[in-house]
Amino acid sequence: MSKRVNSTPFTDGFRMPGEHEPQDAVWMAWPERCDNWRYGGKPAQATFVEVAKAISKTTPVTMTVSAQQFENARTMLPDNIRLVEMSSDDSWMRDIGPSYVINSDGERRGVDWHFNAWGGLVDGLYFPWDKDDAVAQKVCEMNQDASYRAPIVLEGGSIHVDGEGTLYTTEECLLHPSRNPDLSREQLEQVLHDYLAVEKVIWIPSGLYNDETNGHVDNLIHVVRPGEVVLTWCEDPQDPQYALSRKALDALETQTDAKGRQIKVHKIPMPGPLYISESEANGVDASDGMEREAGERLAGSYANYLITNDQIVYPLLDKNHDAEMESILNELYPGYMVTGVDAREILLGGGNIHCITQQVPAV
């Protein structure tokens, strides 16, 4: 049943589906790391519960949790959320869970990337990260899905696919010296082709300003459907994000996707800018890798939402833009349920709703 496969997904006829395709489940991991989440993770845990509840309206949710936190998590989560004990170093399931691939015969397998805490010993956020690196295989084992161990360091949040052969990523992250310094752009494209069956890689220069993941693409854009994306947009020429968003727009509009389509770009507002407050910073244990000081700019983005079975679960981040974002999503996804969750606590930990979830496609 579940085993390591020694070939590649492309050779075996598997491809990575888009997030808009049907899903069997969404996986999450319980937050408790005290040098990332304030006050022992208590405020973040309450938010993770709300995200899990929102997703469970359309898709079954499995939450992994440490042995120490099992009772607490079980008490806080509704009964319909499956809870499994699994060790991890933190709770970014998008980056530590498997990227799933499917074939036309109704089979599903996981791709297990190497994980080095967003930069290893060069600029990683914590050490060690071996428990995180083991999560993807464990998820596949629990789902009784075979898995491939891919030969590169990659986080799930650093890529978006459209399910029709196109992959979006940022040069800032995938070409960063802390990931795969010995591989060229062309060699990386070959690995992405072999393991996700993508035919075309759309390279965007940079991610969101001050994003400690080295610019994950899922914090800047989201694939709405094949040939169509949303892009975090900034109107203030004095803001560092202003130039980054324009370079991204230029990259998206001057390349065609795997099917030769011009990419349609919908601009979405940037929340804030948002900053860590004094009281928020005071609740976090000191750490070598993560900047959690008062006044630190947060990499807040509405693009960091999850698409799951005709539902959008998106972060509420800024009262000036939350409602506008809701109406944009309603327009882009007719017939979908659009659910907003107050997500500042996730943002304080360095990511958002897309970063803490990983979908398992239906077969």
XYZ file of C-alpha atoms in Angstrom:
363
model
C 0.000 0.000 0.000
C 2.099 2.878 1.297
C 5.674 2.664 0.156
C 8.533 4.680 -1.247
C 8.538 4.696 -5.039
C 11.909 4.963 -6.752
C 10.831 6.387 -10.109
C 9.314 9.856 -10.732
C 5.666 10.942 -10.904
C 6.040 12.126 -14.504
C 7.394 8.743 -15.617
C 4.532 7.022 -13.793
C 1.845 9.237 -15.348
C 1.056 11.418 -12.298
C 0.489 15.189 -12.187
C -0.133 17.729 -9.435
C -3.749 18.921 -9.569
C -4.765 22.547 -9.035
C -6.230 23.626 -5.714
C -9.583 24.221 -7.420
C -9.896 20.481 -8.180
C -11.845 18.160 -5.807
C -10.285 17.351 -2.425
C -10.681 14.454 0.023
C -9.158 16.177 3.028
C -7.132 19.092 4.360
C -4.326 18.531 6.877
C -3.154 21.009 9.514
C -0.669 20.918 12.431
C -1.254 22.267 15.942
C 0.795 25.366 16.937
C 2.714 25.357 20.226
C 6.248 26.588 19.517
C 6.894 29.299 22.122
C 9.579 31.203 20.184
C 7.171 31.658 17.270
C 3.641 31.732 18.731
C 2.964 34.126 21.598
C 1.855 32.961 25.020
C 2.667 29.315 24.399
C 0.584 29.305 21.233
C -2.739 29.832 23.050
C -4.067 32.682 20.839
C -2.828 30.882 17.698
C -4.468 27.617 18.774
C -7.845 29.352 19.023
C -7.350 30.717 15.492
C -6.279 27.323 14.091
C -9.502 25.894 15.567
C -11.546 28.539 13.709
C -9.732 27.788 10.425
C -10.292 24.037 10.875
C -13.990 24.611 11.631
C -14.375 26.787 8.519
C -12.698 24.222 6.239
C -14.711 21.354 7.736
C -17.916 22.874 6.314
C -16.873 21.473 2.935
C -13.853 19.200 3.517
C -12.791 16.749 6.264
C -9.892 18.101 8.342
C -7.092 16.152 10.048
C -5.008 17.988 12.666
C -1.640 16.607 13.769
C -0.556 17.369 17.325
C 2.250 16.509 19.753
C 1.657 14.024 22.558
C 1.906 16.849 25.115
C -0.834 18.885 23.466
C -3.158 16.031 22.470
C -5.682 16.448 25.311
C -5.739 20.217 24.970
C -6.262 20.076 21.212
C -8.979 17.427 21.536
C -10.815 19.614 24.045
C -10.585 22.708 21.827
C -11.442 21.086 18.488
C -14.936 19.997 17.450
C -15.546 16.237 17.255
C -15.651 16.213 13.444
C -11.967 17.244 13.209
C -9.775 14.126 13.208
C -6.831 14.466 15.583
C -3.671 12.377 15.173
C -0.521 12.401 17.246
C 2.504 13.310 15.130
C 5.647 15.169 16.102
C 6.739 18.262 14.193
C 8.967 21.253 14.880
C 6.296 23.825 14.032
C 2.921 23.952 12.314
C 3.293 24.998 8.662
C 1.624 22.015 6.997
C 1.802 23.612 3.522
C 5.591 23.511 3.701
C 6.176 20.236 5.554
C 3.309 18.112 4.231
C 3.356 16.201 0.940
C 2.549 17.790 -2.421
C 0.057 15.312 -3.838
C -0.007 14.009 -7.396
C -2.758 11.996 -9.090
C -3.164 9.952 -12.274
C -6.078 9.259 -14.590
C -6.606 5.787 -13.068
C -7.787 7.212 -9.750
C -4.500 6.756 -7.910
C -2.837 9.260 -5.605
C 0.748 9.561 -4.383
C 2.649 12.073 -2.281
C 5.790 13.997 -3.158
C 8.032 14.391 -0.109
C 10.455 17.305 -0.548
C 13.501 17.908 1.616
C 12.717 20.548 4.231
C 15.340 22.750 5.919
C 13.275 25.322 7.871
C 13.347 27.928 5.081
C 17.074 28.152 4.638
C 18.990 25.553 6.620
C 22.183 26.766 8.252
C 22.372 29.754 5.866
C 19.261 31.604 7.068
C 16.829 28.978 8.350
C 14.326 30.010 11.025
C 15.118 27.254 13.521
C 17.239 24.184 14.176
C 16.707 21.254 14.248
C 13.983 20.660 11.666
C 14.178 16.851 11.372
C 10.682 16.277 12.789
C 9.207 18.635 10.179
C 11.152 16.872 7.442
C 9.553 13.558 8.444
C 5.940 14.795 8.337
C 5.241 14.343 4.598
C 6.075 10.642 4.623
C 4.022 10.110 7.784
C 0.982 11.790 6.216
C 1.321 9.510 3.185
C 1.631 6.470 5.472
C -1.527 7.436 7.374
C -3.400 7.939 4.098
C -1.942 4.643 2.804
C -0.550 6.496 -0.208
C 2.789 5.667 -1.813
C 5.331 8.496 -1.862
C 8.342 9.800 -3.767
C 11.302 11.403 -1.992
C 12.187 14.338 -4.244
C 15.881 15.248 -4.594
C 15.591 18.972 -3.729
C 14.788 21.307 -0.842
C 11.359 22.829 -1.479
C 8.416 24.104 0.549
C 4.845 23.713 -0.647
C 4.214 27.439 -0.208
C 6.947 28.278 -2.713
C 4.941 26.881 -5.647
C 1.450 27.217 -7.123
C 0.221 24.987 -9.956
C -2.815 25.323 -12.228
C -3.247 21.565 -12.765
C -2.765 22.028 -16.519
C 1.021 22.078 -16.691
C 1.873 25.539 -15.337
C 3.804 26.216 -12.124
C 4.300 29.652 -10.571
C 7.216 30.413 -8.263
C 9.603 33.201 -7.264
C 13.265 33.510 -8.168
C 13.831 34.967 -4.698
C 12.894 31.662 -3.048
C 13.694 28.817 -5.446
C 17.010 30.310 -6.580
C 18.013 31.357 -3.060
C 21.497 30.133 -2.012
C 19.954 28.534 1.087
C 17.812 26.057 -0.889
C 19.558 24.249 -3.757
C 22.739 26.246 -4.417
C 24.254 23.607 -6.723
C 21.328 23.570 -9.152
C 20.720 25.977 -12.004
C 17.312 27.347 -12.923
C 17.101 24.822 -15.770
C 17.979 21.902 -13.489
C 15.317 22.994 -10.986
C 12.756 23.238 -13.780
C 13.633 19.673 -14.758
C 13.022 18.407 -11.195
C 9.675 20.257 -11.067
C 8.772 18.670 -14.395
C 9.777 15.189 -13.204
C 7.997 15.375 -9.828
C 4.898 17.480 -10.590
C 4.529 16.958 -14.368
C 4.635 20.697 -15.064
C 5.550 21.840 -18.577
C 6.129 25.525 -17.916
C 7.527 27.446 -14.949
C 6.459 31.085 -14.590
C 9.220 32.864 -12.666
C 8.241 35.948 -10.652
C 11.261 37.956 -9.422
C 10.316 38.441 -5.737
C 7.709 37.542 -3.177
C 6.110 39.862 -0.626
C 8.236 42.452 1.171
C 9.845 41.216 4.439
C 8.556 37.655 4.019
C 10.868 35.471 6.121
C 10.306 32.468 3.818
C 12.493 34.188 1.199
C 9.441 35.225 -0.767
C 6.996 32.325 -1.031
C 4.759 32.689 -4.070
C 1.619 31.774 -2.083
C 1.946 34.993 -0.089
C 1.966 37.116 -3.259
C -0.382 35.453 -5.749
C -2.990 32.702 -5.931
C -4.081 30.719 -8.976
C -7.809 31.341 -9.374
C -8.135 28.874 -12.238
C -5.917 27.972 -15.199
C -4.769 31.150 -16.932
C -5.961 33.418 -14.134
C -4.296 34.672 -10.931
C -4.771 37.244 -8.176
C -1.807 39.468 -7.296
C -1.219 41.470 -4.118
C -1.134 45.097 -5.247
C 0.250 48.192 -3.548
C -0.714 51.750 -4.580
C 1.757 53.652 -2.379
C 4.957 54.555 -4.280
C 6.745 55.053 -0.925
C 6.035 51.445 0.121
C 8.732 48.833 -0.635
C 5.977 46.520 -1.927
C 5.079 49.007 -4.685
C 8.002 48.098 -6.971
C 7.845 44.370 -6.103
C 4.182 44.108 -7.146
C 4.870 45.934 -10.412
C 7.754 43.608 -11.264
C 5.486 40.660 -10.518
C 2.745 42.053 -12.765
C 5.268 42.539 -15.546
C 6.519 38.949 -15.171
C 2.972 37.559 -15.236
C 1.787 39.623 -18.193
C 4.817 39.027 -20.395
C 4.815 35.214 -20.128
C 2.263 32.718 -21.398
C 1.269 29.607 -19.477
C 1.797 25.965 -20.470
C -1.253 26.095 -22.746
C -0.067 29.304 -24.440
C -2.629 31.518 -22.680
C -1.984 35.137 -21.718
C -2.255 35.187 -17.938
C -5.167 37.250 -16.646
C -4.151 39.126 -13.475
C -6.639 40.426 -10.892
C -5.129 42.963 -8.491
C -6.132 42.526 -4.855
C -5.529 45.056 -2.060
C -2.600 44.767 0.298
C -3.651 44.884 3.964
C -1.999 47.459 6.173
C 0.960 47.799 6.141
C 0.754 45.833 9.386
C 3.298 45.756 12.231
C 3.886 43.699 15.380
C 2.650 45.580 18.448
C 4.512 45.873 21.748
C 2.104 43.535 23.557
C 2.239 40.955 20.738
C 6.050 40.943 20.777
C 6.173 40.578 24.573
C 4.492 37.172 24.495
C 7.104 35.455 22.306
C 10.195 33.649 23.611
C 13.529 34.930 22.245
C 14.851 33.084 19.186
C 17.897 33.187 16.903
C 16.079 32.851 13.603
C 12.711 34.603 13.868
C 12.179 38.356 14.176
C 9.277 38.857 16.554
C 10.066 42.355 17.839
C 7.675 45.282 18.221
C 7.553 47.384 15.049
C 8.626 44.529 12.755
C 6.644 44.680 9.506
C 4.374 41.689 8.934
C 4.124 40.068 5.504
C 0.327 40.314 5.424
C -1.489 39.188 2.282
C -5.017 38.305 1.237
C -3.577 36.031 -1.482
C -2.793 33.548 1.291
C -6.225 31.893 1.179
C -7.255 28.264 0.699
C -9.483 26.933 -2.081
C -11.249 23.754 -0.974
C -14.266 22.069 -2.600
C -16.191 25.157 -3.725
C -15.200 27.127 -0.638
C -12.681 29.911 -0.127
C -11.277 30.312 3.398
C -9.521 33.676 3.471
C -7.749 35.724 6.156
C -9.374 38.780 7.742
C -6.423 41.112 8.276
C -7.452 44.750 7.926
C -10.889 46.272 8.557
C -10.224 48.759 5.730
C -9.961 45.985 3.136
C -11.599 42.795 4.493
C -15.019 43.498 2.945
C -13.501 44.569 -0.375
C -11.567 41.295 -0.475
C -14.744 39.354 0.245
C -16.542 40.943 -2.693
C -13.545 40.303 -5.005
C -13.575 36.619 -4.004
C -17.341 36.373 -4.496
C -16.884 37.797 -7.978
C -13.939 35.548 -8.894
C -15.538 32.384 -7.495
C -19.250 32.451 -8.357
C -21.196 29.809 -6.441
C -18.435 29.287 -3.865
C -18.899 29.743 -0.129
C -16.543 32.556 0.923
C -15.511 32.313 4.583
C -13.341 34.895 6.341
C -11.418 33.996 9.504
C -9.679 36.543 11.715
C -6.113 35.503 10.997
C -3.801 38.010 12.648
C -2.477 35.370 15.045
C -1.323 33.220 12.109
C 0.295 36.254 10.504
C 2.200 36.969 13.726
C 3.787 33.529 13.337
C 4.981 34.320 9.817
C 2.327 33.083 7.400
C -1.369 32.621 6.853
C -4.258 30.271 6.040
C -2.696 28.774 2.904
C 0.578 28.201 4.806
C -1.038 26.200 7.630
C -3.088 23.892 5.371
C -2.288 21.148 2.866
C -4.966 19.598 0.723
C -5.219 15.935 -0.267
C -6.823 15.636 -3.723
C -9.787 13.377 -4.342
C -9.300 10.432 -6.685
